[in-house]
Amino acid sequence: MRNPIDSPVSVLLDAVKRDGYSFVTAEVMQPLLQASGDLSDWDSFAASWNQLGPDPYLAATGRQRRRRHGTYAATSNGAVMLVPHQPHYQSLQYNRLQGDIERWFEPLDPAIANGNSLLTILAFCNRFFGSLTPASLHWHVEVHQFRIEANATSAGEPTPEGSHRDGVDFVLVLLIDRHNIASGTTTIHAPDGKPLGDFTLTHPFDAALIHDPRVFHGVTPVTPLVADEPAHRDVLVVTFRSKS
């Protein structure tokens, strides 16, 4: 019989405690999500990235990406609830490019916000991140759908602010799709800039789990493999910030 200490969740928890982050392959992540709930609407969930609106704040700086945003409240007993739409805010300390402003993005489509796949992902995060900080009883949760587009004349920038922290406690980055792109390598650094690791989210369900106060993260620009064909990188980013 397998020792429960060696379960995939325990291995990931140990990695995050030890290193401040963990790269999770799809072969591990997808079963963990399936054990947390229902992914029966995954196809429509993934297809919703085709309906993202432009990021007007980033476009003002000459860069392009598409996104939607939603906010939830989570409690230690496992309940995760959608709350009224609100702005996304980061201080300049955490976002040198767009800090100290309230940014309003198009809200998550209601069918996606309350759909099985997203609620399953949030349930996994609530249990996983909650087990790392059991004293936290209430969480402020934000969900970001990102599509980074690239073309022959302009590389796509998944993290235009550079290597950064998000100003939260924990971050999940989950790959939804990548089409006709090269690179997009996630880099992890210590606060003093020392490289700690790198990996590329290549397959749907590949993921990164990050303890935000301990490490910085960034993603290298993406470029098209075939210059005259559409190219994009779709990710879901979920952040958990303790409120108590």
mmCIF file of C-alpha atoms in Angstrom:
data_model
loop_
_atom_site.group_PDB
_atom_site.id
_atom_site.type_symbol
_atom_site.label_atom_id
_atom_site.label_comp_id
_atom_site.label_asym_id
_atom_site.label_seq_id
_atom_site.Cartn_x
_atom_site.Cartn_y
_atom_site.Cartn_z
ATOM 1 C CA MET A 1 0.000 0.000 0.000
ATOM 2 C CA ARG A 2 1.321 3.430 -0.932
ATOM 3 C CA ASN A 3 2.396 5.666 1.923
ATOM 4 C CA PRO A 4 -0.001 8.660 1.994
ATOM 5 C CA ILE A 5 2.966 10.892 2.822
ATOM 6 C CA ASP A 6 4.158 10.264 -0.742
ATOM 7 C CA SER A 7 0.841 11.286 -2.348
ATOM 8 C CA PRO A 8 1.018 13.837 -5.176
ATOM 9 C CA VAL A 9 -0.513 16.526 -2.974
ATOM 10 C CA SER A 10 2.003 15.892 -0.199
ATOM 11 C CA VAL A 11 4.885 16.039 -2.668
ATOM 12 C CA LEU A 12 3.619 19.360 -4.040
ATOM 13 C CA LEU A 13 3.048 20.784 -0.568
ATOM 14 C CA ASP A 14 6.581 19.838 0.414
ATOM 15 C CA ALA A 15 7.975 21.468 -2.737
ATOM 16 C CA VAL A 16 6.142 24.745 -2.128
ATOM 17 C CA LYS A 17 7.196 24.769 1.528
ATOM 18 C CA ARG A 18 10.814 24.029 0.610
ATOM 19 C CA ASP A 19 11.298 26.052 -2.586
ATOM 20 C CA GLY A 20 8.467 28.569 -2.668
ATOM 21 C CA TYR A 21 7.049 27.102 -5.880
ATOM 22 C CA SER A 22 6.339 23.886 -7.762
ATOM 23 C CA PHE A 23 5.954 23.048 -11.446
ATOM 24 C CA VAL A 24 3.150 20.511 -11.905
ATOM 25 C CA THR A 25 2.818 18.489 -15.098
ATOM 26 C CA ALA A 26 -0.578 17.830 -16.640
ATOM 27 C CA GLU A 27 -0.239 14.125 -15.779
ATOM 28 C CA VAL A 28 -0.291 15.106 -12.106
ATOM 29 C CA MET A 29 -2.482 18.204 -12.160
ATOM 30 C CA GLN A 30 -5.447 16.919 -14.125
ATOM 31 C CA PRO A 31 -6.115 13.938 -11.803
ATOM 32 C CA LEU A 32 -5.769 16.210 -8.772
ATOM 33 C CA LEU A 33 -8.413 18.521 -10.198
ATOM 34 C CA GLN A 34 -10.662 15.604 -11.118
ATOM 35 C CA ALA A 35 -10.397 14.410 -7.530
ATOM 36 C CA SER A 36 -11.538 17.850 -6.387
ATOM 37 C CA GLY A 37 -14.685 18.091 -8.490
ATOM 38 C CA ASP A 38 -16.233 18.008 -11.938
ATOM 39 C CA LEU A 39 -14.468 18.990 -15.166
ATOM 40 C CA SER A 40 -17.297 17.932 -17.474
ATOM 41 C CA ASP A 41 -17.599 21.429 -18.992
ATOM 42 C CA TRP A 42 -13.867 21.735 -19.689
ATOM 43 C CA ASP A 43 -14.307 22.083 -23.463
ATOM 44 C CA SER A 44 -16.617 25.087 -23.123
ATOM 45 C CA PHE A 45 -14.439 26.468 -20.327
ATOM 46 C CA ALA A 46 -11.360 26.368 -22.561
ATOM 47 C CA ALA A 47 -13.319 27.741 -25.527
ATOM 48 C CA SER A 48 -14.298 30.804 -23.479
ATOM 49 C CA TRP A 49 -10.765 32.165 -24.021
ATOM 50 C CA ASN A 50 -11.958 32.933 -27.560
ATOM 51 C CA GLN A 51 -14.378 35.479 -26.043
ATOM 52 C CA LEU A 52 -11.949 37.597 -24.008
ATOM 53 C CA GLY A 53 -11.991 41.352 -24.393
ATOM 54 C CA PRO A 54 -8.882 43.477 -24.932
ATOM 55 C CA ASP A 55 -6.886 44.755 -21.967
ATOM 56 C CA PRO A 56 -7.372 48.535 -22.441
ATOM 57 C CA TYR A 57 -4.753 49.460 -19.850
ATOM 58 C CA LEU A 58 -1.993 47.452 -21.479
ATOM 59 C CA ALA A 59 -3.015 48.580 -24.967
ATOM 60 C CA ALA A 60 -2.349 52.144 -23.832
ATOM 61 C CA THR A 61 1.327 51.210 -23.425
ATOM 62 C CA GLY A 62 1.572 49.751 -26.924
ATOM 63 C CA ARG A 63 1.201 46.121 -25.825
ATOM 64 C CA GLN A 64 -1.629 43.683 -26.554
ATOM 65 C CA ARG A 65 -3.373 40.989 -24.540
ATOM 66 C CA ARG A 66 -6.928 39.855 -23.817
ATOM 67 C CA ARG A 67 -8.431 39.110 -20.416
ATOM 68 C CA ARG A 68 -11.441 38.753 -18.140
ATOM 69 C CA HIS A 69 -11.476 39.002 -14.372
ATOM 70 C CA GLY A 70 -13.566 37.842 -11.423
ATOM 71 C CA THR A 71 -13.444 37.937 -7.640
ATOM 72 C CA TYR A 72 -14.458 35.319 -5.109
ATOM 73 C CA ALA A 73 -14.490 34.921 -1.348
ATOM 74 C CA ALA A 74 -13.316 31.655 0.172
ATOM 75 C CA THR A 75 -13.469 30.277 3.692
ATOM 76 C CA SER A 76 -11.498 27.560 5.404
ATOM 77 C CA ASN A 77 -14.536 25.262 5.479
ATOM 78 C CA GLY A 78 -14.321 24.915 1.722
ATOM 79 C CA ALA A 79 -16.940 27.388 0.528
ATOM 80 C CA VAL A 80 -15.912 29.522 -2.488
ATOM 81 C CA MET A 81 -18.427 32.137 -3.607
ATOM 82 C CA LEU A 82 -18.486 34.621 -6.474
ATOM 83 C CA VAL A 83 -18.788 38.223 -5.233
ATOM 84 C CA PRO A 84 -19.946 41.352 -7.113
ATOM 85 C CA HIS A 85 -17.614 42.505 -9.856
ATOM 86 C CA GLN A 86 -14.853 44.818 -8.678
ATOM 87 C CA PRO A 87 -11.585 46.300 -9.957
ATOM 88 C CA HIS A 88 -8.189 44.650 -9.889
ATOM 89 C CA TYR A 89 -5.678 46.678 -7.885
ATOM 90 C CA GLN A 90 -1.936 46.315 -7.326
ATOM 91 C CA SER A 91 0.415 48.831 -5.767
ATOM 92 C CA LEU A 92 3.463 50.116 -7.596
ATOM 93 C CA GLN A 93 5.515 47.960 -5.239
ATOM 94 C CA TYR A 94 4.202 44.894 -7.063
ATOM 95 C CA ASN A 95 3.413 46.262 -10.523
ATOM 96 C CA ARG A 96 5.838 48.904 -11.750
ATOM 97 C CA LEU A 97 3.966 49.158 -15.061
ATOM 98 C CA GLN A 98 0.360 49.557 -13.910
ATOM 99 C CA GLY A 99 0.407 49.931 -10.147
ATOM 100 C CA ASP A 100 -1.651 52.266 -7.941
ATOM 101 C CA ILE A 101 -4.670 52.311 -10.259
ATOM 102 C CA GLU A 102 -7.993 50.503 -10.160
ATOM 103 C CA ARG A 103 -8.262 48.461 -13.324
ATOM 104 C CA TRP A 104 -11.716 47.382 -14.443
ATOM 105 C CA PHE A 105 -11.802 44.440 -16.842
ATOM 106 C CA GLU A 106 -14.700 42.642 -18.460
ATOM 107 C CA PRO A 107 -16.184 40.218 -15.921
ATOM 108 C CA LEU A 108 -16.040 36.474 -16.283
ATOM 109 C CA ASP A 109 -18.884 35.084 -18.325
ATOM 110 C CA PRO A 110 -21.496 33.946 -15.741
ATOM 111 C CA ALA A 111 -21.587 30.438 -17.216
ATOM 112 C CA ILE A 112 -17.821 30.205 -16.736
ATOM 113 C CA ALA A 113 -17.732 31.937 -13.347
ATOM 114 C CA ASN A 114 -20.254 29.457 -11.938
ATOM 115 C CA GLY A 115 -19.265 26.506 -14.107
ATOM 116 C CA ASN A 116 -17.990 23.163 -12.905
ATOM 117 C CA SER A 117 -14.423 23.469 -14.159
ATOM 118 C CA LEU A 118 -13.650 26.822 -12.573
ATOM 119 C CA LEU A 119 -15.339 25.926 -9.292
ATOM 120 C CA THR A 120 -13.350 22.681 -9.233
ATOM 121 C CA ILE A 121 -10.096 24.572 -9.762
ATOM 122 C CA LEU A 122 -11.011 26.985 -6.968
ATOM 123 C CA ALA A 123 -11.922 24.124 -4.638
ATOM 124 C CA PHE A 124 -8.507 22.549 -5.242
ATOM 125 C CA CYS A 125 -6.748 25.862 -4.590
ATOM 126 C CA ASN A 126 -8.738 26.471 -1.425
ATOM 127 C CA ARG A 127 -7.760 23.122 0.053
ATOM 128 C CA PHE A 128 -4.160 23.202 -1.170
ATOM 129 C CA PHE A 129 -3.328 26.781 -0.196
ATOM 130 C CA GLY A 130 -5.374 26.484 2.982
ATOM 131 C CA SER A 131 -3.318 23.501 4.101
ATOM 132 C CA LEU A 132 -0.173 25.626 3.766
ATOM 133 C CA THR A 133 -1.588 28.303 6.064
ATOM 134 C CA PRO A 134 -4.230 26.624 8.265
ATOM 135 C CA ALA A 135 -4.575 29.741 10.431
ATOM 136 C CA SER A 136 -6.125 31.655 7.514
ATOM 137 C CA LEU A 137 -9.895 31.486 7.768
ATOM 138 C CA HIS A 138 -10.936 33.848 4.978
ATOM 139 C CA TRP A 139 -9.448 34.461 1.528
ATOM 140 C CA HIS A 140 -9.782 37.155 -1.116
ATOM 141 C CA VAL A 141 -9.596 35.265 -4.412
ATOM 142 C CA GLU A 142 -9.099 36.721 -7.880
ATOM 143 C CA VAL A 143 -9.417 34.868 -11.169
ATOM 144 C CA HIS A 144 -7.818 36.100 -14.392
ATOM 145 C CA GLN A 145 -8.308 34.686 -17.872
ATOM 146 C CA PHE A 146 -5.370 35.752 -20.049
ATOM 147 C CA ARG A 147 -4.739 35.354 -23.761
ATOM 148 C CA ILE A 148 -1.324 36.554 -24.912
ATOM 149 C CA GLU A 149 -1.211 37.051 -28.686
ATOM 150 C CA ALA A 150 1.876 37.216 -30.882
ATOM 151 C CA ASN A 151 2.500 37.944 -34.533
ATOM 152 C CA ALA A 152 5.385 38.203 -36.960
ATOM 153 C CA THR A 153 6.159 41.800 -36.004
ATOM 154 C CA SER A 154 5.361 41.777 -32.282
ATOM 155 C CA ALA A 155 6.197 39.211 -29.597
ATOM 156 C CA GLY A 156 3.569 38.494 -26.952
ATOM 157 C CA GLU A 157 4.508 39.442 -23.386
ATOM 158 C CA PRO A 158 2.898 37.237 -20.721
ATOM 159 C CA THR A 159 4.449 39.354 -17.957
ATOM 160 C CA PRO A 160 5.107 42.837 -19.388
ATOM 161 C CA GLU A 161 5.930 44.082 -15.888
ATOM 162 C CA GLY A 162 8.934 41.722 -15.828
ATOM 163 C CA SER A 163 9.910 39.403 -12.993
ATOM 164 C CA HIS A 164 7.522 40.268 -10.188
ATOM 165 C CA ARG A 165 5.403 39.286 -7.242
ATOM 166 C CA ASP A 166 1.628 39.749 -7.265
ATOM 167 C CA GLY A 167 1.240 41.032 -3.703
ATOM 168 C CA VAL A 168 -0.825 38.036 -2.598
ATOM 169 C CA ASP A 169 -0.128 34.846 -0.654
ATOM 170 C CA PHE A 170 -0.446 32.160 -3.316
ATOM 171 C CA VAL A 171 -0.733 31.930 -7.087
ATOM 172 C CA LEU A 172 -1.877 29.169 -9.427
ATOM 173 C CA VAL A 173 -0.978 29.490 -13.100
ATOM 174 C CA LEU A 174 -2.761 26.869 -15.191
ATOM 175 C CA LEU A 175 -2.164 26.431 -18.904
ATOM 176 C CA ILE A 176 -5.367 26.201 -20.926
ATOM 177 C CA ASP A 177 -3.923 26.208 -24.439
ATOM 178 C CA ARG A 178 -0.936 27.293 -26.494
ATOM 179 C CA HIS A 179 -1.103 27.517 -30.260
ATOM 180 C CA ASN A 180 1.704 28.180 -32.737
ATOM 181 C CA ILE A 181 4.064 29.739 -30.201
ATOM 182 C CA ALA A 182 7.659 29.276 -29.125
ATOM 183 C CA SER A 183 9.106 30.050 -25.699
ATOM 184 C CA GLY A 184 6.864 31.291 -22.888
ATOM 185 C CA THR A 185 9.256 29.921 -20.263
ATOM 186 C CA THR A 186 8.384 30.624 -16.641
ATOM 187 C CA THR A 187 11.344 31.821 -14.577
ATOM 188 C CA ILE A 188 11.533 31.813 -10.786
ATOM 189 C CA HIS A 189 13.888 34.102 -8.858
ATOM 190 C CA ALA A 190 14.774 34.815 -5.262
ATOM 191 C CA PRO A 191 14.100 38.388 -4.062
ATOM 192 C CA ASP A 192 17.797 39.160 -4.614
ATOM 193 C CA GLY A 193 17.493 38.114 -8.269
ATOM 194 C CA LYS A 194 19.155 34.707 -7.920
ATOM 195 C CA PRO A 195 17.638 32.235 -10.436
ATOM 196 C CA LEU A 196 15.854 29.383 -8.681
ATOM 197 C CA GLY A 197 14.374 27.485 -11.613
ATOM 198 C CA ASP A 198 12.588 27.621 -14.945
ATOM 199 C CA PHE A 199 10.048 25.532 -16.814
ATOM 200 C CA THR A 200 7.639 25.845 -19.725
ATOM 201 C CA LEU A 201 3.905 25.217 -19.494
ATOM 202 C CA THR A 202 3.465 23.137 -22.632
ATOM 203 C CA HIS A 203 0.325 21.009 -22.298
ATOM 204 C CA PRO A 204 -3.173 21.891 -21.071
ATOM 205 C CA PHE A 205 -3.288 21.358 -17.272
ATOM 206 C CA ASP A 206 0.451 22.044 -16.834
ATOM 207 C CA ALA A 207 0.596 24.368 -13.830
ATOM 208 C CA ALA A 208 2.717 26.377 -11.440
ATOM 209 C CA LEU A 209 1.979 26.752 -7.733
ATOM 210 C CA ILE A 210 3.719 29.777 -6.230
ATOM 211 C CA HIS A 211 4.153 31.126 -2.691
ATOM 212 C CA ASP A 212 4.177 34.761 -3.720
ATOM 213 C CA PRO A 213 5.923 36.401 -0.712
ATOM 214 C CA ARG A 214 8.952 34.143 -1.144
ATOM 215 C CA VAL A 215 9.748 34.212 -4.862
ATOM 216 C CA PHE A 216 9.503 36.366 -7.964
ATOM 217 C CA HIS A 217 8.146 34.934 -11.218
ATOM 218 C CA GLY A 218 8.130 35.997 -14.853
ATOM 219 C CA VAL A 219 7.503 34.534 -18.307
ATOM 220 C CA THR A 220 9.621 35.049 -21.408
ATOM 221 C CA PRO A 221 7.958 36.583 -24.512
ATOM 222 C CA VAL A 222 6.273 34.259 -26.999
ATOM 223 C CA THR A 223 6.760 34.354 -30.758
ATOM 224 C CA PRO A 224 4.913 32.585 -33.593
ATOM 225 C CA LEU A 225 6.307 29.327 -34.923
ATOM 226 C CA VAL A 226 4.617 30.055 -38.265
ATOM 227 C CA ALA A 227 4.722 33.788 -38.917
ATOM 228 C CA ASP A 228 1.455 34.235 -40.810
ATOM 229 C CA GLU A 229 -0.760 32.060 -38.569
ATOM 230 C CA PRO A 230 -2.584 33.041 -35.347
ATOM 231 C CA ALA A 231 -0.478 32.497 -32.235
ATOM 232 C CA HIS A 232 -1.569 32.663 -28.615
ATOM 233 C CA ARG A 233 -0.920 31.467 -25.058
ATOM 234 C CA ASP A 234 -4.008 30.986 -22.855
ATOM 235 C CA VAL A 235 -3.635 30.719 -19.077
ATOM 236 C CA LEU A 236 -5.826 30.905 -15.998
ATOM 237 C CA VAL A 237 -4.279 32.734 -13.058
ATOM 238 C CA VAL A 238 -5.836 32.340 -9.603
ATOM 239 C CA THR A 239 -4.563 34.328 -6.618
ATOM 240 C CA PHE A 240 -5.346 33.788 -2.933
ATOM 241 C CA ARG A 241 -4.764 36.548 -0.372
ATOM 242 C CA SER A 242 -5.469 35.899 3.294
ATOM 243 C CA LYS A 243 -7.913 38.232 5.000
ATOM 244 C CA SER A 244 -7.552 36.642 8.450
#
